[in-house]
Amino acid sequence: MKLLVGTSKGLIVYHRAVASWKIEKAHFIGMPISMVYTDPRTNTWWVGLAHRHWGQKLHYSQDEGRSWQVVPMPKYPAGAEYRPGKPATLKKVWCMQQAGPGRPGGLWLGTEPGGLFYSEDNGQHFELVESLWNHPSRLDENQWFGAGRDYPFIHSIVVDPRDENHVYIAVSCAGVFETTDGGTSWAPCNTGLVAAYLPNPDVEVGHDPHLMLACRAYPDVIWQQNHCGIFRTANGGQNWDNVTDKNGLADYGFALAIDHEDPDKAWVIPAVSDEMRVAPDLALCVCRTENGGRSWQALRRGLPQDHCFDIVFRHSLAKQHNVLAFGTTTGNLYLSEDYGDSWSCVSSHLARVDAVTFS
């Protein structure tokens, strides 16, 4: 098992040694990493780079980082406009997802300012999914808009393992959209979500999911850490249940991990609020539910409990088997090998962590 950590100054790869986790190698030293993805079909590593001068770049490795190749960056078509009179240009690569076993070369790519791209040849060429780009809601600045960024962005893509034509995406800000025909058409599925920051909190479009994940063994169970709490659906997004711990800590945050065998287990890492992005009470904790969000337990053993200013971004918490790992905005990396019951600090001197995943 290897752990890939994308930071603002490079990609750090760890491996499990006899008694601890050790750095195997650092890649792209000094370069901000915007995305890290491992394709489970081929174990291909994908890395998005955010060059300060050259802009976004996509690299991949088919030999666990021993060599890297670069692919042409996706481009918005000539004439594409984010808003009338404002040309659309790629600002950031946020996420990637394989398109299912029936599409062996298929890859979905989520970007900012809100374009979804698709490749049929393992990322050698990407095309804008114009059916989503031209959705009437995207053209409305009151429905698709930036939150924490100047533009809306697609940060989560979920492919139904039972039907590769059934795909969900999550947009901040807009909400969750679903296609059942491989991307030919899209519809919002945000019933039950709350947009407390809008005059009408029950709008169809205008929500702010921070991260969305679906249970592989029970694909109709989908979780999301949202700007306005934690939500879960057990019916494929027909309606969402608010499972926020209103009297506890599991509420506002960015990161989310779930158990892909047990649909009732999930982990989040709380922050105080959008206005105060620090650990609650300046004490870092991970919250876990084992009953579908009916109750949450704060897990603190091994985590700093005094004067802790860490928060964890949306792609910076990962789980594989019994192992969880997360990186923080202050460059700390923590790991648990007992489902989060206890934690150890793997490193306290990384740059800001923006992405964590296992391979």
XYZ file of C-alpha atoms in Angstrom:
359
model
C 0.000 0.000 0.000
C 1.234 3.466 -0.893
C 0.001 6.886 0.154
C 0.087 9.767 -2.320
C 0.052 13.237 -0.787
C -0.427 16.252 -3.041
C 0.867 19.469 -1.522
C 1.394 23.069 -2.578
C 5.049 22.154 -3.172
C 4.984 18.723 -4.740
C 3.717 15.158 -4.626
C 5.048 13.059 -1.734
C 4.755 9.269 -1.941
C 4.852 7.195 1.250
C 5.027 3.431 1.636
C 4.353 1.152 4.589
C 7.651 0.046 6.079
C 8.052 -2.560 8.804
C 7.127 -0.313 11.707
C 6.051 2.977 10.155
C 5.264 4.913 7.002
C 8.289 6.262 5.142
C 8.769 8.699 2.283
C 9.553 6.755 -0.878
C 10.034 9.718 -3.188
C 9.022 13.307 -3.840
C 7.848 14.295 -7.331
C 7.312 17.698 -8.961
C 9.187 19.409 -6.123
C 8.125 23.023 -5.698
C 5.051 22.647 -7.899
C 1.495 23.098 -6.523
C -0.512 19.885 -6.919
C -4.196 20.499 -7.677
C -5.348 16.876 -8.081
C -4.182 13.326 -7.362
C -6.085 10.314 -8.704
C -5.275 6.605 -8.974
C -7.260 4.693 -11.581
C -8.317 1.416 -9.905
C -8.546 -0.348 -13.276
C -4.895 0.105 -14.181
C -3.259 1.675 -11.090
C -2.313 4.618 -13.278
C -1.408 7.661 -11.196
C -2.767 10.990 -12.401
C -1.521 14.321 -11.088
C -2.773 17.806 -11.840
C -0.182 20.567 -11.559
C -1.028 24.235 -11.107
C 2.032 25.956 -12.545
C 2.115 29.569 -11.507
C 3.440 30.579 -14.919
C 2.340 27.854 -17.324
C -1.077 27.151 -15.828
C -2.627 23.721 -15.405
C -0.859 20.537 -16.517
C -1.847 16.861 -16.396
C 0.744 14.128 -15.860
C 0.316 10.377 -15.498
C 2.486 7.442 -14.509
C 1.895 3.775 -15.300
C 4.815 2.537 -13.196
C 4.105 4.083 -9.774
C 6.065 7.237 -10.380
C 9.223 5.843 -11.919
C 8.400 7.762 -15.097
C 5.836 10.387 -16.032
C 4.110 11.448 -19.224
C 2.179 14.631 -19.918
C -1.059 14.845 -21.894
C -2.562 17.812 -23.750
C -4.707 19.906 -21.454
C -8.458 20.000 -22.004
C -9.621 23.154 -23.711
C -12.926 24.902 -23.748
C -14.130 25.152 -27.359
C -13.591 28.360 -29.268
C -16.387 30.745 -28.445
C -17.316 29.054 -25.160
C -18.313 31.640 -22.577
C -18.511 31.353 -18.817
C -20.915 34.286 -18.864
C -21.970 36.448 -21.827
C -18.898 38.350 -22.950
C -16.562 36.368 -20.653
C -14.590 33.650 -22.482
C -14.252 30.330 -20.673
C -10.696 29.255 -19.917
C -9.453 26.417 -17.748
C -8.679 27.705 -14.261
C -8.085 24.486 -12.321
C -8.337 20.710 -12.569
C -10.251 19.465 -9.521
C -11.067 15.765 -9.900
C -10.946 12.711 -12.137
C -12.983 9.502 -12.185
C -12.822 6.324 -14.241
C -15.895 5.727 -16.395
C -16.535 2.071 -15.549
C -15.391 -1.355 -16.776
C -17.469 -1.113 -19.954
C -15.523 1.976 -20.958
C -11.912 0.876 -20.417
C -10.459 4.114 -21.791
C -13.089 6.378 -20.323
C -12.207 9.158 -17.879
C -14.314 11.998 -16.505
C -12.579 15.237 -15.484
C -14.058 17.991 -13.312
C -12.714 21.511 -13.717
C -13.134 25.164 -12.890
C -15.039 27.229 -14.124
C -17.566 24.406 -14.122
C -16.770 22.396 -17.230
C -17.010 18.604 -17.208
C -14.735 16.868 -19.713
C -14.689 13.288 -20.996
C -11.939 11.206 -22.595
C -12.370 7.926 -24.470
C -8.639 7.240 -24.856
C -7.241 7.211 -21.311
C -6.833 10.962 -21.133
C -4.969 11.555 -24.372
C -7.808 13.797 -25.551
C -10.627 15.400 -23.577
C -13.858 16.894 -24.885
C -16.175 19.275 -23.067
C -19.520 17.697 -22.108
C -21.599 20.378 -23.744
C -24.926 19.008 -22.505
C -23.938 20.039 -18.964
C -22.136 23.199 -20.033
C -25.284 24.344 -21.843
C -27.660 23.385 -19.040
C -29.974 26.368 -18.435
C -29.030 26.530 -14.755
C -25.330 26.944 -15.530
C -26.061 30.049 -17.525
C -27.780 31.648 -14.524
C -25.330 33.433 -12.203
C -27.782 32.984 -9.327
C -27.635 29.185 -9.690
C -24.004 28.434 -10.628
C -21.518 30.663 -8.823
C -18.192 30.585 -7.027
C -17.795 29.873 -3.321
C -14.333 30.406 -1.906
C -13.270 30.682 -5.557
C -14.182 33.180 -8.265
C -15.910 30.504 -10.356
C -17.992 27.368 -9.806
C -16.090 24.094 -9.995
C -16.805 20.367 -10.288
C -14.999 18.578 -7.461
C -16.785 15.204 -7.182
C -17.764 12.611 -9.791
C -19.554 9.369 -8.914
C -20.082 6.587 -11.468
C -22.719 3.977 -10.624
C -20.895 0.599 -10.669
C -24.113 -1.066 -11.854
C -24.571 1.246 -14.844
C -21.756 3.342 -16.273
C -24.288 5.619 -17.984
C -25.480 6.693 -14.540
C -23.197 9.445 -13.241
C -23.448 12.087 -10.528
C -21.394 15.257 -10.242
C -21.167 17.804 -7.434
C -20.622 21.494 -8.158
C -19.644 24.219 -5.730
C -21.827 26.205 -6.002
C -24.761 24.680 -7.861
C -25.361 21.298 -6.256
C -25.624 17.696 -7.397
C -26.514 16.787 -10.977
C -27.293 13.354 -12.400
C -27.263 11.759 -15.834
C -28.769 8.371 -16.639
C -27.852 8.407 -20.325
C -24.083 8.736 -20.252
C -24.057 12.520 -20.241
C -26.571 13.266 -22.986
C -28.826 15.009 -20.455
C -28.492 16.199 -16.859
C -30.914 16.992 -14.049
C -30.390 18.447 -10.564
C -31.063 16.167 -7.608
C -30.913 18.382 -4.543
C -34.198 17.680 -2.771
C -33.633 17.842 0.969
C -30.452 19.903 0.802
C -30.320 23.297 2.473
C -28.728 26.489 1.112
C -28.956 28.591 4.277
C -26.919 31.399 2.678
C -29.607 32.070 0.019
C -32.927 33.910 0.431
C -34.680 30.647 -0.465
C -32.770 27.817 1.252
C -34.777 25.169 -0.633
C -33.761 26.212 -4.149
C -33.438 23.514 -6.796
C -29.984 24.742 -7.858
C -27.544 26.855 -5.874
C -26.312 24.424 -3.228
C -22.752 24.024 -2.028
C -21.635 20.405 -1.635
C -18.029 20.276 -0.469
C -17.447 16.591 -1.310
C -19.625 13.685 -2.432
C -18.921 9.927 -2.220
C -21.032 6.825 -2.897
C -20.746 3.411 -1.241
C -19.530 0.899 -3.844
C -21.387 -2.056 -2.317
C -24.607 -0.026 -1.925
C -24.460 2.572 -4.722
C -27.779 4.184 -3.823
C -26.198 5.349 -0.569
C -24.410 8.628 -1.243
C -22.858 10.918 1.331
C -21.915 14.557 1.081
C -20.140 17.016 3.325
C -21.954 20.232 2.521
C -21.477 23.881 3.382
C -24.654 23.569 5.451
C -23.964 20.262 7.179
C -23.699 16.570 6.363
C -26.248 14.875 4.127
C -26.938 11.290 3.104
C -29.279 9.696 0.593
C -30.300 6.040 0.559
C -32.274 6.251 -2.668
C -29.749 7.496 -5.178
C -30.338 11.177 -4.629
C -34.118 11.271 -4.925
C -34.029 12.996 -1.557
C -31.297 13.842 0.938
C -31.452 13.431 4.712
C -29.702 15.890 6.970
C -27.485 13.800 9.275
C -25.611 16.717 10.811
C -24.851 16.393 14.511
C -26.685 19.557 15.542
C -25.540 19.285 19.146
C -22.015 18.173 18.390
C -19.057 18.769 16.105
C -20.004 16.938 12.900
C -21.357 19.880 10.934
C -19.304 22.308 8.851
C -16.210 20.988 7.109
C -14.757 19.899 3.780
C -13.341 16.378 4.026
C -15.268 13.105 3.934
C -14.419 9.399 3.874
C -16.819 6.449 3.787
C -16.724 2.689 4.133
C -17.321 1.038 0.769
C -18.697 -2.145 2.342
C -20.795 -0.695 5.163
C -23.142 2.077 3.977
C -23.653 3.359 7.519
C -20.022 4.276 8.247
C -18.497 7.659 7.452
C -15.792 10.015 8.734
C -15.634 13.826 8.611
C -13.209 16.408 9.992
C -15.006 19.457 11.370
C -14.076 23.123 11.187
C -15.788 25.950 13.048
C -17.409 27.728 10.094
C -16.839 29.351 6.748
C -15.943 32.566 8.558
C -13.613 30.826 11.035
C -11.679 28.064 9.333
C -9.961 26.476 12.313
C -10.498 23.282 14.296
C -13.349 23.629 16.824
C -11.960 24.814 20.178
C -8.562 24.712 18.464
C -8.570 20.951 19.085
C -8.287 18.669 16.069
C -10.672 15.727 15.842
C -12.199 13.286 13.376
C -15.886 12.456 13.718
C -17.169 8.966 12.840
C -20.645 7.546 12.496
C -21.447 3.850 12.374
C -25.222 4.177 12.100
C -25.834 6.283 9.020
C -25.405 9.600 10.777
C -27.873 9.102 13.617
C -25.002 9.691 16.038
C -21.366 10.787 15.758
C -18.296 10.056 17.865
C -15.333 12.448 18.173
C -11.988 10.654 17.753
C -9.065 12.554 19.272
C -6.404 10.096 20.412
C -3.052 11.150 18.958
C -4.332 14.455 17.528
C -3.289 17.897 18.875
C -5.772 19.289 21.381
C -4.262 22.697 22.153
C -3.752 25.733 19.915
C -4.404 23.746 16.745
C -5.215 25.845 13.691
C -5.347 22.976 11.194
C -8.230 22.346 8.861
C -8.515 19.668 6.208
C -9.503 20.423 2.614
C -12.038 18.389 0.647
C -9.689 15.924 -1.066
C -7.262 15.576 1.835
C -8.850 12.657 3.722
C -8.650 9.100 2.379
C -9.501 5.591 3.542
C -8.407 2.157 2.393
C -9.372 -0.913 4.410
C -8.638 -0.107 8.073
C -6.275 2.762 7.255
C -7.246 6.428 7.159
C -4.951 9.354 6.412
C -5.414 13.087 6.205
C -3.266 16.140 5.583
C -3.867 19.649 6.821
C -3.495 23.215 5.646
C -0.528 23.638 7.979
C 1.415 20.733 6.470
C 0.690 18.046 9.039
C -0.003 14.473 7.935
C -1.851 12.070 10.257
C -2.573 8.383 9.833
C -4.688 5.775 11.623
C -4.525 2.012 11.187
C -7.537 1.247 13.386
C -10.410 2.982 11.567
C -9.686 6.298 13.250
C -9.641 5.176 16.884
C -6.066 6.441 17.267
C -3.760 8.588 15.143
C -0.073 9.163 14.636
C 1.686 12.111 13.041
C 3.562 10.955 9.944
C 4.970 14.392 9.152
C 4.709 17.875 10.629
C 6.698 19.767 8.015
C 4.975 19.332 4.664
C 3.564 22.209 2.664
C -0.208 22.738 2.602
C -1.903 19.444 1.767
C -4.540 19.594 -0.968
C -5.008 15.925 -1.883
C -4.498 12.513 -0.269
C -5.174 9.110 -1.811
C -4.038 5.501 -1.528
C -2.644 3.303 -4.257
